[in-house]
CSV table of N, CA and C in Angstrom, one decimal:
chain,number,residue,atom,x,y,z
A,1,MET,N,-34.2,-26.1,21.8
A,1,MET,CA,-34.3,-26.2,23.0
A,1,MET,C,-33.2,-27.8,23.2
A,2,GLU,N,-33.7,-28.8,22.1
A,2,GLU,CA,-33.0,-30.2,22.3
A,2,GLU,C,-31.8,-30.1,21.7
A,3,SER,N,-31.2,-29.2,20.8
A,3,SER,CA,-30.0,-28.9,20.4
A,3,SER,C,-29.5,-28.4,21.6
A,4,GLU,N,-29.7,-27.0,22.4
A,4,GLU,CA,-29.0,-26.7,23.4
A,4,GLU,C,-29.0,-27.6,24.5
A,5,LEU,N,-29.7,-28.5,24.9
A,5,LEU,CA,-29.6,-29.4,25.5
A,5,LEU,C,-28.5,-30.8,25.1
A,6,SER,N,-28.3,-30.9,24.2
A,6,SER,CA,-27.3,-31.7,23.6
A,6,SER,C,-26.0,-31.1,23.8
A,7,LYS,N,-25.7,-29.6,23.5
A,7,LYS,CA,-24.8,-28.9,23.2
A,7,LYS,C,-24.1,-28.8,24.8
A,8,ILE,N,-24.7,-28.9,26.0
A,8,ILE,CA,-24.5,-28.9,27.2
A,8,ILE,C,-23.7,-30.3,27.8
A,9,VAL,N,-24.7,-31.1,27.4
A,9,VAL,CA,-24.2,-32.9,27.8
A,9,VAL,C,-23.2,-33.0,27.0
A,10,GLU,N,-22.7,-32.6,25.9
A,10,GLU,CA,-21.8,-32.8,25.3
A,10,GLU,C,-20.6,-32.1,25.6
A,11,GLN,N,-20.4,-30.6,26.3
A,11,GLN,CA,-19.4,-30.0,27.0
A,11,GLN,C,-19.3,-30.9,28.0
A,12,TYR,N,-20.1,-31.2,28.6
A,12,TYR,CA,-19.7,-32.0,30.4
A,12,TYR,C,-18.9,-33.2,30.0
A,13,GLU,N,-19.4,-34.0,29.0
A,13,GLU,CA,-18.8,-35.4,28.5
A,13,GLU,C,-17.6,-35.3,27.9
A,14,LYS,N,-17.3,-33.9,27.1
A,14,LYS,CA,-15.8,-33.8,26.6
A,14,LYS,C,-15.1,-33.4,27.7
A,15,GLY,N,-15.5,-32.9,28.8
A,15,GLY,CA,-14.9,-32.8,30.2
A,15,GLY,C,-14.2,-30.8,29.8
A,16,HIS,N,-15.4,-30.4,29.0
A,16,HIS,CA,-15.2,-28.7,28.9
A,16,HIS,C,-15.7,-27.9,30.3
A,17,ILE,N,-16.8,-28.6,30.8
A,17,ILE,CA,-17.4,-28.0,31.7
A,17,ILE,C,-17.5,-29.3,33.1
A,18,SER,N,-17.5,-28.6,34.2
A,18,SER,CA,-17.4,-29.2,35.3
A,18,SER,C,-19.0,-30.1,35.8
A,19,ARG,N,-19.5,-30.5,36.4
A,19,ARG,CA,-20.2,-31.2,36.9
A,19,ARG,C,-21.5,-30.0,37.3
A,20,ARG,N,-20.8,-29.1,38.1
A,20,ARG,CA,-21.5,-28.2,38.6
A,20,ARG,C,-22.2,-27.5,37.5
A,21,GLU,N,-21.4,-26.8,36.5
A,21,GLU,CA,-21.4,-26.3,35.2
A,21,GLU,C,-22.5,-26.9,34.4
A,22,LEU,N,-23.1,-28.2,34.6
A,22,LEU,CA,-23.6,-28.9,33.8
A,22,LEU,C,-25.0,-28.8,34.9
A,23,VAL,N,-24.9,-28.7,36.0
A,23,VAL,CA,-26.2,-28.7,36.5
A,23,VAL,C,-26.6,-27.4,36.4
A,24,SER,N,-26.2,-26.5,36.8
A,24,SER,CA,-26.5,-25.0,36.4
A,24,SER,C,-27.0,-24.9,35.2
A,25,ARG,N,-26.4,-25.0,33.8
A,25,ARG,CA,-26.9,-25.4,32.5
A,25,ARG,C,-28.2,-25.7,32.1
A,26,LEU,N,-28.1,-27.0,32.8
A,26,LEU,CA,-29.3,-27.7,32.5
A,26,LEU,C,-30.4,-26.7,33.2
A,27,ALA,N,-30.3,-26.9,34.5
A,27,ALA,CA,-31.5,-26.1,35.4
A,27,ALA,C,-31.8,-24.8,34.6
A,28,GLY,N,-31.0,-24.0,34.1
A,28,GLY,CA,-31.3,-23.0,33.0
A,28,GLY,C,-32.1,-22.9,32.2
A,29,ALA,N,-31.8,-24.0,31.2
A,29,ALA,CA,-32.5,-24.8,30.4
A,29,ALA,C,-33.7,-25.0,30.3
A,30,ILE,N,-34.2,-25.7,31.9
A,30,ILE,CA,-35.6,-25.8,32.5
A,30,ILE,C,-36.0,-24.7,32.7
A,31,ALA,N,-35.7,-23.9,32.9
A,31,ALA,CA,-36.2,-22.4,33.4
A,31,ALA,C,-36.7,-21.7,32.3
A,32,ILE,N,-35.7,-21.7,31.3
A,32,ILE,CA,-36.0,-21.2,29.8
A,32,ILE,C,-37.0,-21.7,29.5
A,33,ALA,N,-37.2,-22.9,29.3
A,33,ALA,CA,-37.9,-23.8,28.6
A,33,ALA,C,-39.4,-23.4,29.3
A,34,SER,N,-39.3,-23.5,30.4
A,34,SER,CA,-41.3,-23.6,31.2
A,34,SER,C,-41.3,-22.0,30.9
A,35,THR,N,-40.4,-21.0,30.9
A,35,THR,CA,-41.0,-19.3,30.4
A,35,THR,C,-41.6,-19.3,28.9
A,36,ALA,N,-40.6,-20.1,28.2
A,36,ALA,CA,-41.0,-19.8,26.8
A,36,ALA,C,-42.4,-20.9,26.5
A,37,SER,N,-42.5,-21.9,27.2
A,37,SER,CA,-43.8,-22.7,27.2
A,37,SER,C,-45.2,-21.7,27.3
A,38,THR,N,-45.2,-20.9,28.1
A,38,THR,CA,-45.7,-20.3,28.6
A,38,THR,C,-46.1,-19.1,27.9
A,39,ALA,N,-45.0,-18.2,28.0
A,39,ALA,CA,-45.0,-17.1,26.5
A,39,ALA,C,-45.3,-17.2,25.1
A,40,GLY,N,-45.1,-18.6,24.5
A,40,GLY,CA,-45.3,-18.8,23.3
A,40,GLY,C,-46.2,-18.7,22.7
A,41,SER,N,-47.4,-18.5,23.6
A,41,SER,CA,-48.8,-18.2,23.1
A,41,SER,C,-48.8,-17.0,22.1
A,42,ALA,N,-48.1,-16.2,22.8
A,42,ALA,CA,-47.8,-14.7,21.8
A,42,ALA,C,-47.3,-15.1,20.6
A,43,ASP,N,-46.6,-16.0,20.6
A,43,ASP,CA,-45.9,-16.3,19.4
A,43,ASP,C,-46.8,-16.4,18.2
A,44,THR,N,-46.5,-16.0,17.2
A,44,THR,CA,-47.6,-15.9,16.0
A,44,THR,C,-47.3,-17.0,15.0
A,45,ARG,N,-46.0,-17.7,15.2
A,45,ARG,CA,-45.8,-19.0,14.6
A,45,ARG,C,-46.2,-20.5,15.4
A,46,ALA,N,-46.8,-19.9,16.8
A,46,ALA,CA,-46.9,-21.4,17.4
A,46,ALA,C,-48.4,-21.5,17.0
A,47,ALA,N,-49.3,-21.5,16.3
A,47,ALA,CA,-50.5,-21.7,15.9
A,47,ALA,C,-50.4,-22.7,14.6
A,48,ASP,N,-49.3,-22.4,13.7
A,48,ASP,CA,-48.8,-23.2,12.6
A,48,ASP,C,-47.9,-24.3,13.3
A,49,THR,N,-46.8,-24.2,13.9
A,49,THR,CA,-46.3,-25.2,14.4
A,49,THR,C,-46.9,-26.5,15.3
A,50,GLU,N,-47.9,-25.8,16.0
A,50,GLU,CA,-49.1,-26.8,16.9
A,50,GLU,C,-49.3,-27.6,15.7
A,51,GLU,N,-50.2,-27.4,14.8
A,51,GLU,CA,-51.2,-27.8,14.0
A,51,GLU,C,-50.1,-29.0,13.1
A,52,ALA,N,-48.8,-28.2,12.8
A,52,ALA,CA,-48.0,-29.5,11.7
A,52,ALA,C,-46.9,-30.2,13.0
A,53,SER,N,-47.2,-29.8,14.1
A,53,SER,CA,-46.4,-30.8,15.0
A,53,SER,C,-46.9,-32.4,15.4
A,54,THR,N,-46.2,-33.2,15.5
A,54,THR,CA,-46.9,-34.4,16.0
A,54,THR,C,-47.2,-34.6,17.4
A,55,PHE,N,-47.0,-33.8,18.4
A,55,PHE,CA,-47.5,-33.6,19.9
A,55,PHE,C,-47.2,-32.4,20.0
A,56,LYS,N,-47.8,-32.1,21.0
A,56,LYS,CA,-47.8,-30.7,22.0
A,56,LYS,C,-47.1,-30.4,23.1
A,57,ALA,N,-46.1,-30.3,22.6
A,57,ALA,CA,-45.4,-30.5,24.5
A,57,ALA,C,-45.8,-29.3,25.2
A,58,GLU,N,-45.7,-29.5,26.8
A,58,GLU,CA,-46.3,-28.6,27.2
A,58,GLU,C,-45.3,-27.7,28.1
A,59,GLY,N,-44.4,-28.4,28.2
A,59,GLY,CA,-42.9,-28.1,28.8
A,59,GLY,C,-42.0,-29.1,29.2
A,60,LEU,N,-40.7,-29.1,29.5
A,60,LEU,CA,-40.3,-30.1,30.0
A,60,LEU,C,-40.6,-30.6,31.4
A,61,HIS,N,-40.8,-32.0,31.1
A,61,HIS,CA,-41.2,-32.9,32.5
A,61,HIS,C,-40.1,-33.1,33.5
A,62,HIS,N,-39.0,-33.5,33.0
A,62,HIS,CA,-38.1,-34.1,34.2
A,62,HIS,C,-36.5,-34.3,33.0
A,63,ILE,N,-35.8,-34.3,33.8
A,63,ILE,CA,-34.2,-34.7,33.3
A,63,ILE,C,-34.0,-36.2,33.8
A,64,ALA,N,-33.3,-36.8,33.6
A,64,ALA,CA,-32.6,-38.2,34.1
A,64,ALA,C,-31.6,-38.0,33.8
A,65,LEU,N,-30.6,-38.2,34.9
A,65,LEU,CA,-29.0,-38.3,34.8
A,65,LEU,C,-28.4,-39.5,35.2
A,66,SER,N,-27.5,-40.2,34.6
A,66,SER,CA,-26.7,-41.3,34.8
A,66,SER,C,-25.8,-40.4,35.9
A,67,VAL,N,-25.4,-41.2,36.9
A,67,VAL,CA,-24.3,-40.8,38.0
A,67,VAL,C,-23.8,-42.3,38.6
A,68,SER,N,-22.5,-42.0,39.3
A,68,SER,CA,-22.0,-42.9,39.4
A,68,SER,C,-22.1,-43.2,41.0
A,69,ASP,N,-22.5,-42.6,41.5
A,69,ASP,CA,-23.0,-42.3,43.1
A,69,ASP,C,-24.1,-41.4,43.5
A,70,VAL,N,-25.2,-42.3,43.5
A,70,VAL,CA,-26.5,-41.6,43.3
A,70,VAL,C,-26.8,-40.5,45.1
A,71,ALA,N,-26.2,-41.1,46.0
A,71,ALA,CA,-26.0,-40.2,47.5
A,71,ALA,C,-25.2,-39.5,47.2
A,72,ARG,N,-23.9,-39.3,46.6
A,72,ARG,CA,-23.5,-38.2,46.7
A,72,ARG,C,-24.1,-37.3,45.6
A,73,SER,N,-24.5,-37.4,44.4
A,73,SER,CA,-25.1,-36.6,43.7
A,73,SER,C,-26.3,-35.9,44.2
A,74,ARG,N,-27.2,-36.8,45.0
A,74,ARG,CA,-28.3,-36.4,45.4
A,74,ARG,C,-28.1,-35.2,46.4
A,75,ASP,N,-27.0,-35.5,47.6
A,75,ASP,CA,-26.6,-34.3,48.2
A,75,ASP,C,-25.8,-33.2,47.5
A,76,PHE,N,-25.6,-33.3,46.4
A,76,PHE,CA,-24.8,-32.1,45.9
A,76,PHE,C,-26.3,-31.3,45.4
A,77,TYR,N,-27.1,-32.0,44.8
A,77,TYR,CA,-28.3,-31.1,43.8
A,77,TYR,C,-29.1,-30.8,45.0
A,78,VAL,N,-29.3,-31.5,46.3
A,78,VAL,CA,-29.9,-30.5,47.4
A,78,VAL,C,-29.1,-29.4,48.1
A,79,GLU,N,-28.4,-29.6,48.4
A,79,GLU,CA,-27.2,-28.9,49.0
A,79,GLU,C,-27.1,-27.6,48.3
A,80,HIS,N,-26.6,-27.8,46.8
A,80,HIS,CA,-26.3,-26.5,46.1
A,80,HIS,C,-27.4,-25.9,45.0
A,81,LEU,N,-28.4,-26.5,44.6
A,81,LEU,CA,-29.6,-26.2,44.0
A,81,LEU,C,-31.0,-25.7,44.8
A,82,GLY,N,-31.0,-26.8,46.1
A,82,GLY,CA,-32.2,-26.9,46.9
A,82,GLY,C,-33.0,-27.5,46.3
A,83,LEU,N,-32.7,-28.5,45.5
A,83,LEU,CA,-33.9,-29.5,45.3
A,83,LEU,C,-34.5,-30.0,46.7
A,84,LYS,N,-35.4,-30.6,46.2
A,84,LYS,CA,-36.0,-31.6,47.7
A,84,LYS,C,-36.1,-33.2,46.9
A,85,VAL,N,-36.0,-34.4,48.1
A,85,VAL,CA,-35.9,-35.8,47.6
A,85,VAL,C,-37.4,-35.9,47.8
A,86,SER,N,-37.7,-36.5,46.6
A,86,SER,CA,-39.4,-36.7,46.6
A,86,SER,C,-39.1,-38.5,46.6
A,87,SER,N,-38.2,-39.1,46.7
A,87,SER,CA,-38.4,-40.6,46.4
A,87,SER,C,-37.0,-40.9,46.3
A,88,GLU,N,-36.3,-42.3,47.3
A,88,GLU,CA,-35.0,-42.8,46.3
A,88,GLU,C,-35.3,-44.2,46.8
A,89,TRP,N,-34.5,-44.9,46.2
A,89,TRP,CA,-34.0,-46.3,46.3
A,89,TRP,C,-32.6,-46.4,46.3
A,90,LEU,N,-31.8,-46.4,47.4
A,90,LEU,CA,-30.4,-46.2,47.1
A,90,LEU,C,-30.2,-47.7,47.3
A,91,PRO,N,-28.9,-48.1,46.5
A,91,PRO,CA,-28.2,-47.1,45.8
A,91,PRO,C,-28.4,-47.1,44.5
A,92,ASN,N,-29.4,-47.2,43.8
A,92,ASN,CA,-29.8,-47.0,42.6
A,92,ASN,C,-30.3,-46.1,41.9
A,93,ASN,N,-31.5,-45.1,42.6
A,93,ASN,CA,-32.2,-43.8,42.1
A,93,ASN,C,-32.5,-43.4,43.1
A,94,CYS,N,-32.7,-41.9,42.8
A,94,CYS,CA,-33.3,-40.7,43.5
A,94,CYS,C,-34.2,-40.0,42.6
A,95,PHE,N,-35.1,-39.3,43.0
A,95,PHE,CA,-35.8,-38.5,42.6
A,95,PHE,C,-36.1,-37.2,42.8
A,96,LEU,N,-35.6,-36.0,42.7
A,96,LEU,CA,-35.6,-34.9,43.1
A,96,LEU,C,-36.7,-33.8,42.5
A,97,ASP,N,-37.3,-33.1,43.4
A,97,ASP,CA,-38.2,-32.1,42.9
A,97,ASP,C,-37.8,-31.1,42.7
A,98,CYS,N,-38.0,-30.4,41.1
A,98,CYS,CA,-37.3,-28.9,41.0
A,98,CYS,C,-38.5,-28.2,40.2
A,99,GLY,N,-39.0,-27.5,41.1
A,99,GLY,CA,-40.5,-26.8,41.2
A,99,GLY,C,-41.5,-27.7,40.4
A,100,PRO,N,-42.0,-27.0,39.3
A,100,PRO,CA,-43.1,-28.4,38.7
A,100,PRO,C,-42.7,-29.6,37.9
A,101,ASN,N,-41.3,-29.6,38.2
A,101,ASN,CA,-40.7,-30.7,37.2
A,101,ASN,C,-39.7,-31.6,38.4
A,102,PHE,N,-39.0,-32.3,37.9
A,102,PHE,CA,-38.0,-33.5,38.6
A,102,PHE,C,-36.7,-33.5,37.8
A,103,VAL,N,-35.7,-34.0,38.7
A,103,VAL,CA,-34.7,-35.0,38.3
A,103,VAL,C,-34.4,-36.1,38.8
A,104,ALA,N,-34.4,-37.3,38.2
A,104,ALA,CA,-34.2,-38.4,38.2
A,104,ALA,C,-32.7,-38.6,38.2
A,105,LEU,N,-32.2,-39.2,39.3
A,105,LEU,CA,-30.9,-39.9,39.2
A,105,LEU,C,-30.7,-41.5,39.0
A,106,PHE,N,-30.1,-42.2,38.2
A,106,PHE,CA,-29.9,-43.2,38.0
A,106,PHE,C,-28.4,-43.9,38.3
A,107,ARG,N,-27.9,-44.8,39.1
A,107,ARG,CA,-26.5,-45.3,38.9
A,107,ARG,C,-26.3,-45.8,37.9
A,108,SER,N,-25.0,-45.2,37.5
A,108,SER,CA,-24.2,-46.2,36.1
A,108,SER,C,-23.0,-45.7,36.1
A,109,SER,N,-22.2,-46.6,35.4
A,109,SER,CA,-20.6,-46.6,35.5
A,109,SER,C,-20.8,-45.5,34.5
A,110,THR,N,-21.2,-45.3,33.5
A,110,THR,CA,-21.1,-44.2,32.6
A,110,THR,C,-21.6,-42.9,32.8
A,111,PRO,N,-21.1,-41.9,33.7
A,111,PRO,CA,-22.2,-40.5,33.8
A,111,PRO,C,-22.2,-39.6,32.1
A,112,GLY,N,-24.0,-39.2,32.8
A,112,GLY,CA,-24.1,-38.4,31.5
A,112,GLY,C,-25.4,-38.4,31.7
A,113,MET,N,-26.5,-37.7,30.5
A,113,MET,CA,-27.8,-37.6,30.4
A,113,MET,C,-28.1,-38.8,30.1
A,114,HIS,N,-29.1,-39.6,30.7
A,114,HIS,CA,-29.9,-40.7,30.8
A,114,HIS,C,-31.0,-40.6,29.5
A,115,HIS,N,-31.9,-39.6,29.9
A,115,HIS,CA,-32.8,-38.9,29.2
A,115,HIS,C,-33.6,-37.8,29.8
A,116,TYR,N,-34.2,-37.3,28.8
A,116,TYR,CA,-34.8,-36.2,29.1
A,116,TYR,C,-36.6,-36.4,28.6
A,117,SER,N,-37.4,-35.7,29.3
A,117,SER,CA,-39.0,-36.2,29.3
A,117,SER,C,-40.0,-35.0,29.0
A,118,TYR,N,-41.0,-34.8,27.9
A,118,TYR,CA,-41.5,-33.5,27.7
A,118,TYR,C,-43.1,-34.2,28.4
A,119,ALA,N,-43.7,-32.6,28.8
A,119,ALA,CA,-44.9,-33.3,29.5
A,119,ALA,C,-45.9,-33.0,27.7
A,120,ILE,N,-46.7,-33.8,27.7
A,120,ILE,CA,-47.6,-33.8,26.2
A,120,ILE,C,-48.7,-33.7,27.0
A,121,GLN,N,-49.7,-33.1,26.2
A,121,GLN,CA,-51.2,-32.6,26.4
A,121,GLN,C,-51.8,-34.5,25.6
A,122,ASP,N,-53.1,-34.7,26.6
A,122,ASP,CA,-53.5,-35.7,26.4
A,122,ASP,C,-52.8,-37.0,26.3
A,123,TYR,N,-51.6,-37.1,26.7
A,123,TYR,CA,-50.7,-38.4,26.5
A,123,TYR,C,-51.3,-39.8,26.5
A,124,ASP,N,-50.9,-40.4,25.7
A,124,ASP,CA,-51.5,-42.1,26.0
A,124,ASP,C,-50.6,-42.7,25.0
A,125,GLN,N,-50.1,-43.6,25.7
A,125,GLN,CA,-49.0,-44.2,24.7
A,125,GLN,C,-49.2,-45.0,23.9
A,126,ARG,N,-50.3,-45.8,23.6
A,126,ARG,CA,-50.7,-46.2,22.0
A,126,ARG,C,-50.9,-45.4,21.4
A,127,THR,N,-51.4,-44.2,21.3
A,127,THR,CA,-51.6,-43.2,20.5
A,127,THR,C,-50.4,-42.7,20.1
A,128,ALA,N,-49.6,-42.1,21.2
A,128,ALA,CA,-48.2,-41.9,20.6
A,128,ALA,C,-47.5,-43.0,20.1
A,129,ALA,N,-47.0,-43.9,20.2
A,129,ALA,CA,-46.7,-44.8,19.3
A,129,ALA,C,-47.0,-45.0,18.2
A,130,GLU,N,-48.5,-44.8,18.0
A,130,GLU,CA,-49.0,-44.6,16.3
A,130,GLU,C,-48.6,-43.6,15.6
A,131,LYS,N,-48.7,-42.3,16.5
A,131,LYS,CA,-47.9,-41.0,15.9
A,131,LYS,C,-46.7,-41.4,15.4
A,132,LEU,N,-45.6,-41.8,16.3
A,132,LEU,CA,-44.4,-42.0,16.1
A,132,LEU,C,-44.2,-42.5,15.1
A,133,ARG,N,-44.8,-43.9,14.7
A,133,ARG,CA,-44.5,-44.7,13.9
A,133,ARG,C,-45.1,-44.6,12.3
A,134,ALA,N,-46.2,-43.7,12.6
A,134,ALA,CA,-46.6,-42.7,11.1
A,134,ALA,C,-45.4,-41.8,10.9
A,135,VAL,N,-44.4,-41.1,11.4
A,135,VAL,CA,-43.4,-40.2,10.8
A,135,VAL,C,-42.0,-41.2,11.1
A,136,ASP,N,-42.4,-42.5,10.8
A,136,ASP,CA,-41.0,-43.1,10.7
A,136,ASP,C,-40.1,-43.3,12.0
A,137,ILE,N,-40.7,-43.1,13.0
A,137,ILE,CA,-39.9,-43.1,14.4
A,137,ILE,C,-40.3,-44.4,14.9
A,138,GLU,N,-39.3,-45.4,15.2
A,138,GLU,CA,-40.0,-46.3,16.2
A,138,GLU,C,-39.6,-46.0,17.7
A,139,PRO,N,-40.5,-46.1,18.5
A,139,PRO,CA,-40.2,-46.0,19.8
A,139,PRO,C,-40.0,-47.4,21.1
A,140,THR,N,-39.7,-47.2,22.1
A,140,THR,CA,-39.5,-48.4,22.8
A,140,THR,C,-40.6,-48.1,23.9
A,141,LEU,N,-41.4,-48.8,24.0
A,141,LEU,CA,-42.3,-48.7,25.0
A,141,LEU,C,-42.1,-49.9,26.2
A,142,GLN,N,-42.0,-49.0,27.4
A,142,GLN,CA,-42.1,-49.8,29.0
A,142,GLN,C,-43.0,-49.0,29.6
A,143,GLU,N,-44.0,-50.2,30.1
A,143,GLU,CA,-44.9,-49.6,31.1
A,143,GLU,C,-46.1,-48.9,30.5
A,144,ASN,N,-46.3,-47.8,31.1
A,144,ASN,CA,-46.9,-46.7,30.3
A,144,ASN,C,-45.9,-45.3,29.9
A,145,ARG,N,-44.7,-46.0,29.5
A,145,ARG,CA,-43.6,-45.0,29.2
A,145,ARG,C,-43.3,-45.1,27.7
A,146,ILE,N,-42.7,-43.8,27.0
A,146,ILE,CA,-42.2,-44.4,25.5
A,146,ILE,C,-41.2,-43.4,25.5
A,147,TYR,N,-40.3,-44.0,24.7
A,147,TYR,CA,-39.0,-43.5,24.3
A,147,TYR,C,-38.7,-43.7,22.9
A,148,PHE,N,-37.9,-42.5,22.5
A,148,PHE,CA,-37.4,-42.7,21.2
A,148,PHE,C,-36.2,-42.1,21.3
A,149,ASP,N,-35.3,-42.0,20.0
A,149,ASP,CA,-34.3,-41.0,19.8
A,149,ASP,C,-34.5,-40.0,19.0
A,150,ASP,N,-33.9,-38.8,19.6
A,150,ASP,CA,-33.8,-37.8,18.8
A,150,ASP,C,-32.5,-38.1,17.6
A,151,PRO,N,-32.7,-37.1,16.6
A,151,PRO,CA,-31.9,-37.5,15.2
A,151,PRO,C,-30.0,-37.3,15.9
A,152,ASP,N,-30.1,-37.1,16.9
A,152,ASP,CA,-28.4,-37.1,17.4
A,152,ASP,C,-28.3,-38.3,18.3
A,153,GLY,N,-29.1,-39.2,18.9
A,153,GLY,CA,-29.6,-40.4,19.3
A,153,GLY,C,-29.5,-40.2,20.9
A,154,LEU,N,-30.1,-39.0,21.0
A,154,LEU,CA,-30.3,-38.4,22.8
A,154,LEU,C,-31.8,-39.2,23.2
A,155,VAL,N,-32.1,-40.0,23.9
A,155,VAL,CA,-33.4,-40.6,24.3
A,155,VAL,C,-34.3,-39.4,24.8
A,156,VAL,N,-35.6,-39.6,24.3
A,156,VAL,CA,-36.3,-38.6,24.5
A,156,VAL,C,-37.3,-39.3,25.2
A,157,GLN,N,-38.1,-39.0,26.1
A,157,GLN,CA,-39.7,-39.9,27.0
A,157,GLN,C,-40.8,-39.0,26.5
A,158,LEU,N,-41.9,-39.2,26.7
A,158,LEU,CA,-43.1,-38.8,26.6
A,158,LEU,C,-43.9,-38.5,28.0
A,159,SER,N,-44.5,-37.8,28.3
A,159,SER,CA,-45.0,-38.2,29.8
A,159,SER,C,-46.1,-37.2,29.6
A,160,GLN,N,-47.4,-37.9,30.4
A,160,GLN,CA,-48.2,-37.2,30.8
A,160,GLN,C,-47.9,-35.9,31.9
A,161,ALA,N,-48.1,-34.3,31.1
A,161,ALA,CA,-48.3,-33.4,31.8
A,161,ALA,C,-48.8,-33.6,33.5
A,162,ARG,N,-48.2,-32.8,34.2
A,162,ARG,CA,-48.6,-32.8,35.7
A,162,ARG,C,-50.2,-32.2,35.9
């Protein structure tokens, strides 16, 4: 999943796909991830992976995008994808509901993916930080949030499942 998101964002950043295609592909990836997390229990490898993994992600929690004009992007996602505004503090940010997940828009001079977040079973920031450090990943802590880079430098956040 992470590599798929990376490819989509990279295609956008290189100008190979339009903003509309970026949104469409990210929305598709979210839908696939949600379906896969539900269907994953039937996978015979799921139990082995679950025991060996650092965390148990229940699904994708949200995607945060850096955009040049928050209001313009908000209007785009509302009009073309039917997302609903849950909160906003223009001109700096806006949060849009997307089913059980959400899309966060943050104003930036450099458009792209800001970060993406997984919903984690029994999330606790202190425990999560300890688990990451135990596998040589140094997290960044902010309030009750935790961030870390994946192998390609994409920012991953862990969140409490909704």
